[in-house]
């Protein structure tokens, strides 16, 4: 609310929030409500989205994409209105904030769009935190996590960061306190996959096999043990993603990407979430950098990252 006669001064809060990979992802059968239960180990990695939220005198929410984005956004379908997850996050925060103003959100995109790394979810998590600061809403992390879950199953994890086990729709999170670093090479595709379509494909493949799938209720403890000790070789043996075969069915080229990662020295490779980004596990940071360099030489969009990294955090706050 503005005070009549007072001069408006705008303020910008900038927040960064990480993308994620699912180190393990077990997917249950299609539920009556149309969703799938999952049991997953999430790892936040050092590839960040950034949202700069600037208060505006005019009411309402506007969204733009920053020219500093490292993705080629030509021809990429990112809605800038109410369809954008960051817009929806700001709208939810405005509803619960007494001192909400208009806001402009400038998003710097680095996480591949529709890549299975929760890029839109990271934008939403960053926006929740930025608007909370901008409007002095004073919500606790727990209250923010609650709003995050309303926006999408992957949004709470981008707020939390680190390593966590996700059950239910992936939003029932328990931090896993695994701090040892693992090193990965992300190979982005120049197209996206629709998450609902990947799930539908998995249901179709399973129906054709006639095998009953159990509801997942826990993750493989070996994944957490390997992450806690940072034992990349052991971790490489237990990576699992039930969605991988559906992603490969929709995009057979992923098989080649996984194969070329392994033939260039990756310990193991996995499709991240619903894909098509592939995450290749390396021995250490040096091996990851050299694997990324090799793959780039063969024309892949490869980037070395590490995890776990912290969740969404404020990087600047300027008047
Ligand atoms: P997830 O792994 O959470 O399913 P994803 O990483 O595969 O998601 P996103 O990049 O988050 O995919 O976005 C998927 C779709 O959502 C995009 O194709 C786009 O149309 C829409 N979208 C809405 N808001 C955003 C946003 N802020 N950034 C990118 N895409 C967005």
mmCIF file of C-alpha atoms in Angstrom, residues 26-254:
data_model
loop_
_atom_site.group_PDB
_atom_site.id
_atom_site.type_symbol
_atom_site.label_atom_id
_atom_site.label_comp_id
_atom_site.label_asym_id
_atom_site.label_seq_id
_atom_site.Cartn_x
_atom_site.Cartn_y
_atom_site.Cartn_z
ATOM 1 C CA UNK A 26 10.883 -44.692 -8.565
ATOM 2 C CA UNK A 27 7.463 -44.094 -10.070
ATOM 3 C CA UNK A 28 4.303 -45.850 -8.909
ATOM 4 C CA UNK A 29 1.271 -46.798 -11.004
ATOM 5 C CA UNK A 30 -1.209 -44.227 -12.325
ATOM 6 C CA UNK A 31 -3.451 -43.231 -9.410
ATOM 7 C CA UNK A 32 -7.192 -42.639 -9.588
ATOM 8 C CA UNK A 33 -6.543 -38.872 -9.294
ATOM 9 C CA UNK A 34 -4.363 -38.940 -12.426
ATOM 10 C CA UNK A 35 -1.063 -38.453 -10.564
ATOM 11 C CA UNK A 36 1.763 -40.882 -9.781
ATOM 12 C CA UNK A 37 3.399 -41.364 -6.402
ATOM 13 C CA UNK A 38 7.175 -41.222 -6.511
ATOM 14 C CA UNK A 39 10.099 -42.006 -4.258
ATOM 15 C CA UNK A 40 13.078 -39.949 -5.291
ATOM 16 C CA UNK A 41 16.454 -38.694 -4.142
ATOM 17 C CA UNK A 42 16.832 -35.098 -5.269
ATOM 18 C CA UNK A 43 20.211 -33.427 -5.655
ATOM 19 C CA UNK A 44 20.482 -29.652 -6.118
ATOM 20 C CA UNK A 45 23.266 -28.875 -8.592
ATOM 21 C CA UNK A 46 25.372 -25.820 -9.393
ATOM 22 C CA UNK A 47 23.287 -24.620 -12.325
ATOM 23 C CA UNK A 48 21.152 -21.720 -11.164
ATOM 24 C CA UNK A 49 18.182 -19.723 -12.271
ATOM 25 C CA UNK A 50 18.093 -16.099 -11.138
ATOM 26 C CA UNK A 51 15.065 -13.929 -10.542
ATOM 27 C CA UNK A 52 15.332 -10.168 -9.973
ATOM 28 C CA UNK A 53 12.088 -8.898 -8.444
ATOM 29 C CA UNK A 54 11.666 -5.108 -8.693
ATOM 30 C CA UNK A 55 8.804 -3.290 -6.995
ATOM 31 C CA UNK A 56 6.816 -1.090 -9.366
ATOM 32 C CA UNK A 57 4.519 1.831 -8.702
ATOM 33 C CA UNK A 58 1.967 0.476 -11.161
ATOM 34 C CA UNK A 59 0.075 -2.511 -9.728
ATOM 35 C CA UNK A 60 0.263 -5.965 -11.281
ATOM 36 C CA UNK A 61 2.898 -8.526 -12.195
ATOM 37 C CA UNK A 62 5.081 -8.408 -15.303
ATOM 38 C CA UNK A 63 7.698 -10.937 -16.409
ATOM 39 C CA UNK A 64 10.640 -10.691 -18.798
ATOM 40 C CA UNK A 65 13.565 -12.938 -19.678
ATOM 41 C CA UNK A 66 17.016 -11.483 -19.107
ATOM 42 C CA UNK A 67 19.406 -11.088 -22.040
ATOM 43 C CA UNK A 68 22.001 -12.534 -19.634
ATOM 44 C CA UNK A 69 20.263 -15.939 -19.952
ATOM 45 C CA UNK A 70 22.775 -18.540 -21.078
ATOM 46 C CA UNK A 71 20.146 -20.582 -22.915
ATOM 47 C CA UNK A 72 19.251 -19.948 -26.521
ATOM 48 C CA UNK A 73 15.654 -18.869 -25.936
ATOM 49 C CA UNK A 74 14.751 -18.386 -29.607
ATOM 50 C CA UNK A 75 11.663 -20.384 -30.411
ATOM 51 C CA UNK A 76 11.399 -21.700 -26.838
ATOM 52 C CA UNK A 77 7.879 -21.636 -25.424
ATOM 53 C CA UNK A 78 8.001 -19.782 -22.099
ATOM 54 C CA UNK A 79 4.758 -17.986 -21.234
ATOM 55 C CA UNK A 80 5.318 -14.502 -19.780
ATOM 56 C CA UNK A 81 1.819 -14.092 -18.326
ATOM 57 C CA UNK A 82 -0.159 -16.074 -15.777
ATOM 58 C CA UNK A 83 1.128 -19.331 -17.353
ATOM 59 C CA UNK A 84 4.615 -18.612 -16.015
ATOM 60 C CA UNK A 85 5.356 -20.361 -12.735
ATOM 61 C CA UNK A 86 7.237 -17.300 -11.461
ATOM 62 C CA UNK A 87 4.206 -15.105 -12.196
ATOM 63 C CA UNK A 88 2.017 -17.539 -10.252
ATOM 64 C CA UNK A 89 4.483 -17.533 -7.345
ATOM 65 C CA UNK A 90 4.348 -13.706 -7.207
ATOM 66 C CA UNK A 91 0.532 -13.788 -7.374
ATOM 67 C CA UNK A 92 0.369 -16.211 -4.423
ATOM 68 C CA UNK A 93 2.806 -14.046 -2.419
ATOM 69 C CA UNK A 94 0.803 -10.900 -3.224
ATOM 70 C CA UNK A 95 -2.297 -12.610 -1.832
ATOM 71 C CA UNK A 96 -0.656 -13.319 1.511
ATOM 72 C CA UNK A 97 1.388 -10.081 1.834
ATOM 73 C CA UNK A 98 -0.073 -7.000 3.468
ATOM 74 C CA UNK A 99 2.372 -4.603 1.776
ATOM 75 C CA UNK A 100 2.423 -6.036 -1.745
ATOM 76 C CA UNK A 101 3.192 -3.588 -4.582
ATOM 77 C CA UNK A 102 3.338 -4.147 -8.307
ATOM 78 C CA UNK A 103 6.355 -6.250 -9.264
ATOM 79 C CA UNK A 104 8.484 -6.877 -12.320
ATOM 80 C CA UNK A 105 10.261 -10.237 -12.482
ATOM 81 C CA UNK A 106 13.314 -10.554 -14.686
ATOM 82 C CA UNK A 107 14.329 -14.192 -15.058
ATOM 83 C CA UNK A 108 17.821 -15.281 -16.067
ATOM 84 C CA UNK A 109 17.369 -18.757 -17.584
ATOM 85 C CA UNK A 110 20.249 -21.213 -17.354
ATOM 86 C CA UNK A 111 18.471 -24.509 -16.587
ATOM 87 C CA UNK A 112 17.322 -26.169 -19.846
ATOM 88 C CA UNK A 113 13.630 -25.463 -20.519
ATOM 89 C CA UNK A 114 11.400 -28.555 -20.298
ATOM 90 C CA UNK A 115 14.637 -30.445 -19.613
ATOM 91 C CA UNK A 116 13.656 -32.460 -16.541
ATOM 92 C CA UNK A 117 15.739 -30.299 -14.187
ATOM 93 C CA UNK A 118 12.959 -28.244 -12.649
ATOM 94 C CA UNK A 119 13.942 -24.894 -14.183
ATOM 95 C CA UNK A 120 10.458 -23.377 -13.971
ATOM 96 C CA UNK A 121 10.187 -24.701 -10.414
ATOM 97 C CA UNK A 122 13.473 -22.952 -9.536
ATOM 98 C CA UNK A 123 12.051 -19.688 -10.935
ATOM 99 C CA UNK A 124 8.975 -20.138 -8.738
ATOM 100 C CA UNK A 125 11.066 -20.879 -5.628
ATOM 101 C CA UNK A 126 13.292 -17.851 -6.304
ATOM 102 C CA UNK A 127 10.240 -15.630 -6.801
ATOM 103 C CA UNK A 128 8.625 -16.737 -3.520
ATOM 104 C CA UNK A 129 11.774 -15.800 -1.611
ATOM 105 C CA UNK A 130 12.311 -12.536 -3.533
ATOM 106 C CA UNK A 131 8.726 -11.326 -3.016
ATOM 107 C CA UNK A 132 8.828 -12.348 0.637
ATOM 108 C CA UNK A 133 11.837 -10.029 1.100
ATOM 109 C CA UNK A 134 10.500 -7.266 -1.190
ATOM 110 C CA UNK A 135 7.199 -7.034 0.651
ATOM 111 C CA UNK A 136 8.556 -7.814 4.150
ATOM 112 C CA UNK A 137 6.025 -10.622 4.365
ATOM 113 C CA UNK A 138 8.062 -12.345 7.064
ATOM 114 C CA UNK A 139 6.952 -15.868 6.160
ATOM 115 C CA UNK A 140 8.896 -18.731 7.709
ATOM 116 C CA UNK A 141 10.718 -21.240 5.492
ATOM 117 C CA UNK A 142 7.961 -23.690 6.417
ATOM 118 C CA UNK A 143 5.209 -21.330 5.259
ATOM 119 C CA UNK A 144 7.104 -20.661 2.035
ATOM 120 C CA UNK A 145 7.465 -24.430 1.498
ATOM 121 C CA UNK A 146 3.713 -24.783 1.905
ATOM 122 C CA UNK A 147 3.050 -22.155 -0.783
ATOM 123 C CA UNK A 148 5.743 -23.792 -2.933
ATOM 124 C CA UNK A 149 3.902 -27.136 -2.864
ATOM 125 C CA UNK A 150 0.781 -25.400 -4.199
ATOM 126 C CA UNK A 151 2.785 -24.266 -7.233
ATOM 127 C CA UNK A 152 4.228 -27.638 -8.210
ATOM 128 C CA UNK A 153 5.778 -30.807 -6.858
ATOM 129 C CA UNK A 154 9.389 -29.713 -7.574
ATOM 130 C CA UNK A 155 9.118 -26.180 -6.169
ATOM 131 C CA UNK A 156 9.658 -27.073 -2.470
ATOM 132 C CA UNK A 157 12.930 -28.826 -3.298
ATOM 133 C CA UNK A 158 14.389 -25.815 -5.088
ATOM 134 C CA UNK A 159 13.693 -23.763 -1.943
ATOM 135 C CA UNK A 160 15.290 -26.402 0.282
ATOM 136 C CA UNK A 161 18.252 -27.431 -1.890
ATOM 137 C CA UNK A 162 20.947 -29.867 -0.787
ATOM 138 C CA UNK A 163 20.031 -33.536 -0.972
ATOM 139 C CA UNK A 164 16.556 -34.721 -0.016
ATOM 140 C CA UNK A 165 14.245 -37.686 -0.241
ATOM 141 C CA UNK A 166 10.905 -36.839 -1.853
ATOM 142 C CA UNK A 167 7.816 -39.004 -1.387
ATOM 143 C CA UNK A 168 4.163 -38.541 -2.337
ATOM 144 C CA UNK A 169 4.151 -36.343 -5.425
ATOM 145 C CA UNK A 170 7.796 -35.516 -4.656
ATOM 146 C CA UNK A 171 6.821 -32.638 -2.392
ATOM 147 C CA UNK A 172 6.986 -34.553 0.933
ATOM 148 C CA UNK A 173 10.635 -33.787 1.503
ATOM 149 C CA UNK A 174 13.093 -35.006 4.108
ATOM 150 C CA UNK A 175 16.584 -33.481 3.977
ATOM 151 C CA UNK A 176 19.145 -36.270 3.599
ATOM 152 C CA UNK A 177 22.150 -34.494 5.180
ATOM 153 C CA UNK A 178 24.470 -35.881 2.521
ATOM 154 C CA UNK A 179 27.077 -33.138 2.122
ATOM 155 C CA UNK A 180 29.856 -34.903 0.183
ATOM 156 C CA UNK A 181 30.157 -33.471 -3.332
ATOM 157 C CA UNK A 182 29.570 -35.502 -6.471
ATOM 158 C CA UNK A 183 30.488 -34.283 -9.943
ATOM 159 C CA UNK A 184 28.315 -34.516 -12.996
ATOM 160 C CA UNK A 185 28.182 -33.476 -16.623
ATOM 161 C CA UNK A 186 24.804 -32.289 -17.834
ATOM 162 C CA UNK A 187 24.083 -32.818 -21.505
ATOM 163 C CA UNK A 188 21.204 -30.601 -22.604
ATOM 164 C CA UNK A 189 19.069 -31.370 -25.647
ATOM 165 C CA UNK A 190 17.928 -28.741 -28.138
ATOM 166 C CA UNK A 191 14.301 -29.764 -27.600
ATOM 167 C CA UNK A 192 12.097 -30.330 -24.555
ATOM 168 C CA UNK A 193 9.949 -33.246 -23.401
ATOM 169 C CA UNK A 194 6.548 -32.719 -21.828
ATOM 170 C CA UNK A 195 6.511 -34.219 -18.336
ATOM 171 C CA UNK A 196 2.852 -35.429 -18.612
ATOM 172 C CA UNK A 197 3.620 -37.080 -21.951
ATOM 173 C CA UNK A 198 6.613 -38.928 -20.480
ATOM 174 C CA UNK A 199 4.435 -40.231 -17.623
ATOM 175 C CA UNK A 200 1.712 -41.288 -20.104
ATOM 176 C CA UNK A 201 4.327 -43.137 -22.146
ATOM 177 C CA UNK A 202 5.552 -44.987 -19.054
ATOM 178 C CA UNK A 203 1.945 -46.021 -18.230
ATOM 179 C CA UNK A 204 1.515 -47.262 -21.800
ATOM 180 C CA UNK A 205 4.765 -49.286 -21.755
ATOM 181 C CA UNK A 206 3.840 -50.823 -18.411
ATOM 182 C CA UNK A 207 0.282 -51.644 -19.538
ATOM 183 C CA UNK A 208 1.664 -53.394 -22.623
ATOM 184 C CA UNK A 209 3.855 -55.553 -20.372
ATOM 185 C CA UNK A 210 0.939 -56.326 -18.047
ATOM 186 C CA UNK A 211 3.179 -56.096 -14.975
ATOM 187 C CA UNK A 212 1.738 -54.616 -11.789
ATOM 188 C CA UNK A 213 3.815 -51.812 -10.298
ATOM 189 C CA UNK A 214 3.929 -51.325 -6.541
ATOM 190 C CA UNK A 215 3.434 -47.945 -4.849
ATOM 191 C CA UNK A 216 6.924 -46.645 -4.002
ATOM 192 C CA UNK A 217 7.252 -45.912 -0.283
ATOM 193 C CA UNK A 218 10.998 -45.537 0.242
ATOM 194 C CA UNK A 219 14.203 -44.925 -1.686
ATOM 195 C CA UNK A 220 17.065 -47.406 -2.015
ATOM 196 C CA UNK A 221 19.261 -46.773 1.083
ATOM 197 C CA UNK A 222 22.349 -47.570 -1.020
ATOM 198 C CA UNK A 223 21.803 -44.301 -2.918
ATOM 199 C CA UNK A 224 21.898 -42.291 0.309
ATOM 200 C CA UNK A 225 24.905 -44.210 1.650
ATOM 201 C CA UNK A 226 26.857 -43.504 -1.546
ATOM 202 C CA UNK A 227 25.857 -39.820 -1.501
ATOM 203 C CA UNK A 228 26.821 -39.439 2.175
ATOM 204 C CA UNK A 229 30.298 -40.793 1.583
ATOM 205 C CA UNK A 230 30.700 -39.179 -1.847
ATOM 206 C CA UNK A 231 31.552 -42.624 -3.259
ATOM 207 C CA UNK A 232 30.961 -41.935 -6.948
ATOM 208 C CA UNK A 233 31.660 -45.506 -8.055
ATOM 209 C CA UNK A 234 29.108 -46.953 -5.629
ATOM 210 C CA UNK A 235 26.628 -44.250 -6.623
ATOM 211 C CA UNK A 236 27.110 -45.085 -10.287
ATOM 212 C CA UNK A 237 25.945 -48.648 -9.622
ATOM 213 C CA UNK A 238 22.628 -47.607 -8.052
ATOM 214 C CA UNK A 239 21.391 -44.691 -10.201
ATOM 215 C CA UNK A 240 17.835 -45.413 -11.313
ATOM 216 C CA UNK A 241 15.115 -43.533 -13.134
ATOM 217 C CA UNK A 242 11.840 -45.304 -13.936
ATOM 218 C CA UNK A 243 11.005 -42.513 -16.414
ATOM 219 C CA UNK A 244 14.158 -43.102 -18.427
ATOM 220 C CA UNK A 245 12.765 -45.760 -20.739
ATOM 221 C CA UNK A 246 9.722 -43.603 -21.466
ATOM 222 C CA UNK A 247 11.961 -40.621 -22.270
ATOM 223 C CA UNK A 248 14.103 -42.864 -24.511
ATOM 224 C CA UNK A 249 10.973 -44.219 -26.225
ATOM 225 C CA UNK A 250 9.948 -40.638 -27.079
ATOM 226 C CA UNK A 251 13.472 -39.594 -27.964
ATOM 227 C CA UNK A 252 15.655 -42.557 -29.034
ATOM 228 C CA UNK A 253 18.674 -40.239 -29.509
ATOM 229 C CA UNK A 254 19.001 -40.193 -25.710
#
